[in-house]
CSV table of C-alpha atoms in Angstrom, one decimal:
chain,number,residue,atom,x,y,z
A,893,MET,CA,55.3,31.2,-25.1
A,894,ILE,CA,52.7,33.1,-23.3
A,895,GLY,CA,50.8,31.2,-20.7
A,896,ILE,CA,47.0,32.3,-20.5
A,897,THR,CA,44.6,31.5,-17.4
A,898,ILE,CA,41.0,31.8,-17.9
A,899,SER,CA,39.1,31.7,-14.8
A,900,ILE,CA,35.5,30.9,-14.4
A,901,HIS,CA,32.9,31.9,-11.9
A,902,ILE,CA,29.7,29.9,-11.5
A,903,ASN,CA,27.2,31.3,-9.0
A,904,PRO,CA,26.1,28.0,-6.9
A,905,GLY,CA,22.8,29.6,-6.7
A,906,ALA,CA,22.1,29.2,-10.4
A,907,PHE,CA,22.6,25.6,-9.9
A,908,ASN,CA,20.2,25.3,-7.0
A,909,MET,CA,17.6,27.1,-9.0
A,910,MET,CA,17.9,24.5,-11.8
A,911,ASN,CA,17.5,21.8,-9.1
A,912,GLN,CA,14.8,23.6,-7.8
A,913,HIS,CA,13.1,23.8,-11.3
A,914,HIS,CA,13.4,20.3,-12.0
A,915,ASP,CA,12.1,18.6,-8.8
A,916,GLN,CA,9.2,20.8,-9.3
A,917,HIS,CA,8.8,19.8,-12.8
A,918,GLN,CA,9.0,16.3,-11.8
A,919,SER,CA,6.8,16.0,-8.9
A,920,GLN,CA,4.1,17.9,-11.9
A,921,HIS,CA,4.4,14.5,-13.7
A,922,LEU,CA,4.7,12.4,-10.8
A,923,SER,CA,2.3,13.6,-8.1
A,924,HIS,CA,-0.8,13.3,-9.3
A,925,PHE,CA,-3.1,10.6,-9.5
A,926,GLN,CA,-7.5,9.6,-11.1
A,927,SER,CA,-10.3,11.1,-9.1
A,928,ASP,CA,-13.7,9.8,-9.1
A,929,ASP,CA,-14.5,11.6,-12.3
A,930,GLY,CA,-11.5,9.8,-14.0
A,931,THR,CA,-9.5,13.3,-14.2
A,932,LEU,CA,-5.8,13.4,-13.3
A,933,GLN,CA,-5.6,15.7,-10.1
A,934,ARG,CA,-2.5,16.6,-7.8
A,935,SER,CA,-2.0,14.2,-4.7
A,936,SER,CA,-1.1,15.5,-1.2
A,937,VAL,CA,2.2,13.6,-1.6
A,938,SER,CA,5.6,15.6,-0.9
A,939,PRO,CA,7.5,16.1,-3.6
A,940,GLN,CA,10.6,15.2,-1.2
A,941,SER,CA,9.1,11.7,-0.8
A,942,SER,CA,11.4,8.9,-2.1
A,943,HIS,CA,8.6,7.1,-3.2
A,944,ILE,CA,5.6,8.5,-4.5
A,945,PHE,CA,2.8,6.2,-3.5
A,946,SER,CA,3.6,4.0,-0.5
A,947,THR,CA,2.0,1.2,1.1
A,948,ARG,CA,2.3,3.4,3.9
A,949,SER,CA,-0.8,5.7,3.2
A,950,ARG,CA,-0.2,9.5,3.0
A,951,THR,CA,-3.9,9.5,4.3
A,952,SER,CA,-3.6,7.0,7.1
A,953,LYS,CA,-1.6,6.6,10.3
A,954,ARG,CA,-2.9,3.2,11.1
A,955,TYR,CA,-0.3,1.4,8.8
A,956,GLU,CA,2.9,3.3,10.5
A,957,SER,CA,1.4,2.5,14.1
A,958,ASP,CA,0.6,-1.1,13.4
A,959,MET,CA,3.8,-1.8,12.0
A,960,LYS,CA,5.6,-0.4,15.4
A,961,SER,CA,3.6,-2.7,17.0
A,962,GLU,CA,4.3,-5.6,14.9
A,963,LYS,CA,8.1,-4.9,15.4
A,964,GLU,CA,7.6,-4.5,19.0
A,965,ASN,CA,5.8,-7.9,19.0
A,966,ASP,CA,8.1,-9.7,16.3
A,967,PHE,CA,9.5,-12.1,19.0
A,968,LYS,CA,6.3,-13.0,21.1
A,969,GLY,CA,5.0,-16.0,19.3
A,970,LEU,CA,1.7,-16.4,17.3
A,971,HIS,CA,-0.7,-16.5,20.0
A,972,LEU,CA,-2.8,-13.2,19.2
A,973,ASP,CA,-5.9,-11.9,20.8
A,974,ALA,CA,-9.0,-11.2,18.9
A,975,ASP,CA,-7.7,-7.7,17.7
A,976,GLU,CA,-4.3,-8.9,17.2
A,977,SER,CA,-5.3,-11.9,15.2
A,978,ARG,CA,-7.8,-9.6,13.0
A,979,LYS,CA,-4.9,-7.3,12.1
A,980,ALA,CA,-2.7,-10.2,10.9
A,981,VAL,CA,-5.2,-11.5,8.6
A,982,TRP,CA,-5.4,-8.2,7.2
A,983,SER,CA,-1.7,-7.8,6.8
A,984,SER,CA,-1.7,-11.2,4.7
A,985,PHE,CA,-4.3,-10.1,2.8
A,986,ASN,CA,-2.4,-7.1,1.8
A,987,GLU,CA,0.7,-9.1,1.3
A,988,MET,CA,-1.1,-11.3,-0.8
A,989,ILE,CA,-2.6,-8.6,-2.7
A,990,ARG,CA,0.6,-7.3,-3.3
A,991,ARG,CA,1.8,-10.3,-4.5
A,992,SER,CA,-1.3,-10.9,-7.1
A,993,PHE,CA,-3.1,-7.7,-7.8
A,994,THR,CA,0.1,-5.9,-9.0
A,995,PRO,CA,0.9,-8.7,-12.2
A,996,ILE,CA,-2.8,-8.0,-12.8
A,997,VAL,CA,-2.8,-4.3,-12.9
A,998,LYS,CA,0.3,-4.7,-15.6
A,999,PHE,CA,-1.1,-7.1,-17.6
A,1000,ALA,CA,-4.5,-5.0,-18.0
A,1001,VAL,CA,-2.9,-2.0,-18.8
A,1002,LEU,CA,-0.6,-3.5,-21.2
A,1003,ARG,CA,-3.4,-5.2,-22.8
A,1004,ASN,CA,-6.0,-2.3,-22.5
A,1005,ILE,CA,-8.5,-4.3,-21.1
A,1006,SER,CA,-10.7,-4.3,-17.3
A,1007,VAL,CA,-9.6,-6.1,-14.0
A,1008,SER,CA,-11.9,-8.9,-14.3
A,1009,GLU,CA,-10.9,-9.7,-17.3
A,1010,ALA,CA,-7.2,-9.6,-16.5
A,1011,VAL,CA,-8.2,-12.1,-13.8
A,1012,LYS,CA,-10.0,-14.1,-16.3
A,1013,ARG,CA,-7.3,-14.6,-18.4
A,1014,LYS,CA,-4.6,-14.9,-15.3
A,1015,ARG,CA,-5.5,-18.5,-14.4
A,1016,ARG,CA,-2.5,-19.4,-12.1
A,1017,ASN,CA,-2.9,-16.1,-10.2
A,1018,THR,CA,-4.3,-16.3,-6.7
A,1019,LEU,CA,-7.4,-13.8,-7.5
A,1020,ALA,CA,-8.3,-16.5,-10.3
A,1021,LEU,CA,-9.8,-18.6,-7.2
A,1022,ALA,CA,-10.8,-15.5,-5.2
A,1023,PRO,CA,-14.5,-14.9,-4.1
A,1024,PRO,CA,-16.2,-11.8,-5.2
A,1025,SER,CA,-15.2,-10.0,-1.7
A,1026,TRP,CA,-11.8,-9.8,-2.6
A,1027,VAL,CA,-12.3,-6.7,-4.6
A,1028,THR,CA,-14.4,-5.0,-1.8
A,1029,PHE,CA,-11.5,-5.3,0.9
A,1030,THR,CA,-9.5,-4.2,-1.6
A,1031,VAL,CA,-11.1,-0.8,-2.3
A,1032,ASP,CA,-12.3,-0.3,1.2
A,1033,ASN,CA,-9.1,-1.3,3.2
A,1034,PRO,CA,-8.5,0.3,7.0
A,1035,TYR,CA,-4.6,0.3,5.5
A,1036,GLY,CA,-4.9,2.8,3.4
A,1037,PRO,CA,-6.3,3.3,-0.5
A,1038,ILE,CA,-4.9,0.9,-2.7
A,1039,GLU,CA,-4.0,3.3,-5.5
A,1040,GLU,CA,-1.7,5.3,-3.2
A,1041,ARG,CA,0.6,2.1,-2.4
A,1042,ASP,CA,4.0,1.7,-3.9
A,1043,TYR,CA,2.4,-1.7,-5.5
A,1044,PHE,CA,2.4,0.4,-9.3
A,1045,LYS,CA,5.4,1.8,-10.7
A,1046,THR,CA,4.0,4.1,-13.5
A,1047,LEU,CA,1.5,7.1,-13.5
A,1048,GLU,CA,-1.1,4.9,-16.2
A,1049,GLN,CA,-1.0,2.1,-13.8
A,1050,VAL,CA,-1.5,4.5,-10.6
A,1051,ALA,CA,-4.5,6.7,-13.0
A,1052,PHE,CA,-5.8,2.8,-13.8
A,1053,VAL,CA,-5.9,1.5,-10.3
A,1054,SER,CA,-7.5,4.5,-9.3
A,1055,LYS,CA,-10.2,4.7,-11.9
A,1056,TRP,CA,-11.5,0.9,-11.2
A,1057,ALA,CA,-11.1,1.4,-7.3
A,1058,ASN,CA,-13.4,4.6,-7.3
A,1059,GLU,CA,-15.8,2.8,-9.8
A,1060,GLU,CA,-16.1,-0.2,-7.2
A,1061,ARG,CA,-16.4,2.1,-4.4
A,1062,LYS,CA,-19.1,3.8,-6.1
A,1063,LYS,CA,-21.1,0.4,-6.7
A,1064,PHE,CA,-20.8,-1.2,-2.7
A,1065,ALA,CA,-21.4,2.1,-0.9
A,1066,PRO,CA,-25.2,2.1,-1.9
A,1067,VAL,CA,-25.3,-1.5,-1.2
A,1068,MET,CA,-23.4,-1.1,2.3
A,1069,PRO,CA,-25.1,-0.9,6.0
A,1070,ASN,CA,-26.2,3.2,6.1
A,1071,GLN,CA,-25.0,3.3,2.3
A,1072,GLU,CA,-21.4,4.0,3.3
A,1073,LEU,CA,-18.2,2.0,3.2
A,1074,ASP,CA,-16.5,0.8,6.1
A,1075,TYR,CA,-13.4,3.1,6.3
A,1076,MET,CA,-13.5,5.8,3.7
A,1077,ILE,CA,-15.7,8.4,2.6
A,1078,PHE,CA,-16.7,10.2,-0.7
A,1079,ASP,CA,-15.9,13.8,-0.2
A,1080,LYS,CA,-17.8,16.1,-2.4
A,1081,SER,CA,-16.1,18.8,-2.6
A,1082,THR,CA,-12.9,17.4,-3.9
A,1083,ARG,CA,-15.1,14.6,-5.5
A,1084,ARG,CA,-12.3,11.9,-3.8
A,1085,TRP,CA,-12.6,8.5,-1.9
A,1086,THR,CA,-10.5,9.5,1.3
A,1087,MET,CA,-10.0,7.7,4.4
A,1088,ARG,CA,-12.6,8.2,7.6
A,1089,PRO,CA,-11.0,10.8,10.0
A,1090,GLY,CA,-11.4,7.9,13.0
A,1091,VAL,CA,-9.4,5.7,10.7
A,1092,THR,CA,-6.9,8.2,10.2
A,1093,SER,CA,-5.8,8.8,13.8
A,1094,GLY,CA,-6.3,5.1,14.4
A,1095,GLU,CA,-9.6,5.3,17.0
A,1096,VAL,CA,-12.1,3.3,14.6
A,1097,GLU,CA,-11.5,-0.5,15.8
A,1098,ILE,CA,-11.3,-3.2,12.7
A,1099,LYS,CA,-14.3,-5.4,13.5
A,1100,LYS,CA,-14.0,-7.6,10.4
A,1101,GLU,CA,-11.3,-9.0,8.1
A,1102,PRO,CA,-11.4,-10.8,5.0
A,1103,GLU,CA,-12.0,-14.8,4.7
A,1104,ILE,CA,-8.8,-16.7,4.7
A,1105,TRP,CA,-9.7,-18.3,1.0
A,1106,TRP,CA,-6.0,-18.0,-0.1
A,1107,LYS,CA,-4.8,-20.9,1.9
A,1108,ASP,CA,-2.8,-23.2,0.0
A,1109,ASN,CA,-4.1,-26.9,0.4
A,1110,LYS,CA,-0.5,-28.6,0.0
A,1111,ASN,CA,0.6,-26.4,3.0
A,1112,LYS,CA,-0.9,-27.2,6.9
A,1113,LYS,CA,-0.1,-23.8,7.9
A,1114,THR,CA,-2.7,-21.2,7.5
A,1115,PRO,CA,-1.7,-18.0,5.5
A,1116,VAL,CA,-1.8,-15.7,8.5
A,1117,VAL,CA,0.8,-18.2,10.5
A,1118,ARG,CA,3.2,-18.5,7.7
A,1119,HIS,CA,2.9,-14.7,7.3
A,1120,GLN,CA,3.9,-14.0,10.8
A,1121,GLU,CA,6.7,-16.4,10.8
A,1122,ARG,CA,8.3,-14.6,7.5
A,1123,LYS,CA,8.2,-11.5,9.6
A,1124,LYS,CA,9.5,-12.9,13.0
A,1125,LYS,CA,12.2,-14.7,10.9
A,1126,LYS,CA,13.3,-11.3,8.9
A,1127,ALA,CA,13.0,-9.7,12.4
A,1128,LEU,CA,15.5,-12.0,13.8
A,1129,ASN,CA,17.6,-11.5,10.7
A,1130,ARG,CA,17.7,-7.8,10.9
A,1131,SER,CA,19.2,-8.4,14.7
A,1132,ARG,CA,22.3,-10.3,14.1
A,1133,ARG,CA,23.8,-7.2,13.4
A,1134,HIS,CA,23.3,-6.5,17.2
A,1135,PRO,CA,24.2,-10.0,19.0
A,1136,GLU,CA,23.6,-9.1,22.2
A,1137,LYS,CA,20.3,-8.0,21.2
A,1138,TYR,CA,19.4,-10.7,19.0
A,1139,ARG,CA,20.5,-13.3,21.9
A,1140,ARG,CA,18.0,-11.4,24.2
A,1141,GLN,CA,15.4,-11.8,21.9
A,1142,LYS,CA,16.2,-15.5,20.6
A,1143,GLU,CA,15.5,-16.3,24.2
A,1144,GLN,CA,12.2,-14.5,24.9
A,1145,ILE,CA,11.5,-16.9,21.8
A,1146,GLU,CA,12.7,-20.2,23.0
């Protein structure tokens, strides 16, 4: 009996080229969004990112800096100064939008209807009771463009939200003071709405916040207080991994 040994040499570089080609091909499909004129354009999202659209907007550092500040103040109670209180309202509003607007978009895309029509049909949704101002605060938000957040899981949903948001911004801007939005500007060269430079750096002060209309009348605590308490509870749960740190932080609370 004669044994035959077959040796196969595989060039590792070939696999690297294949993987690079796959990543490039995948990013071409996932890193687009809809511009003001309704066309799909490349976004500035890095292909290496594990999330194409993130709540930490790629165009604003405010979210990242505020989240760091929130983590540092998770255990300091709920007595906030005016600026921190305003941030807390925005944080609560954005959480409400994430929970309420996401199913609205999914429903609207599925049924091929507008956002307003979807809100009317979803009577149990929180936004069904919202004042018209919820739209303004959603599309002109100091924490970054709504269409660049990871609330939406498909390219179709992102394109839908982008088109809706751009149309609303275009409608609201002319009736605002100085005919401009508070946190976003329209770049005529790219035909895109982008965050103002001062907002991007975190230098622009947040001078107003949404009216708290999403309060549950059955709950005595305001949405902001409940939101702050949930954050504090999550922070405590994270700290259980480090007992000594957890003990010190718990003592600070008590």
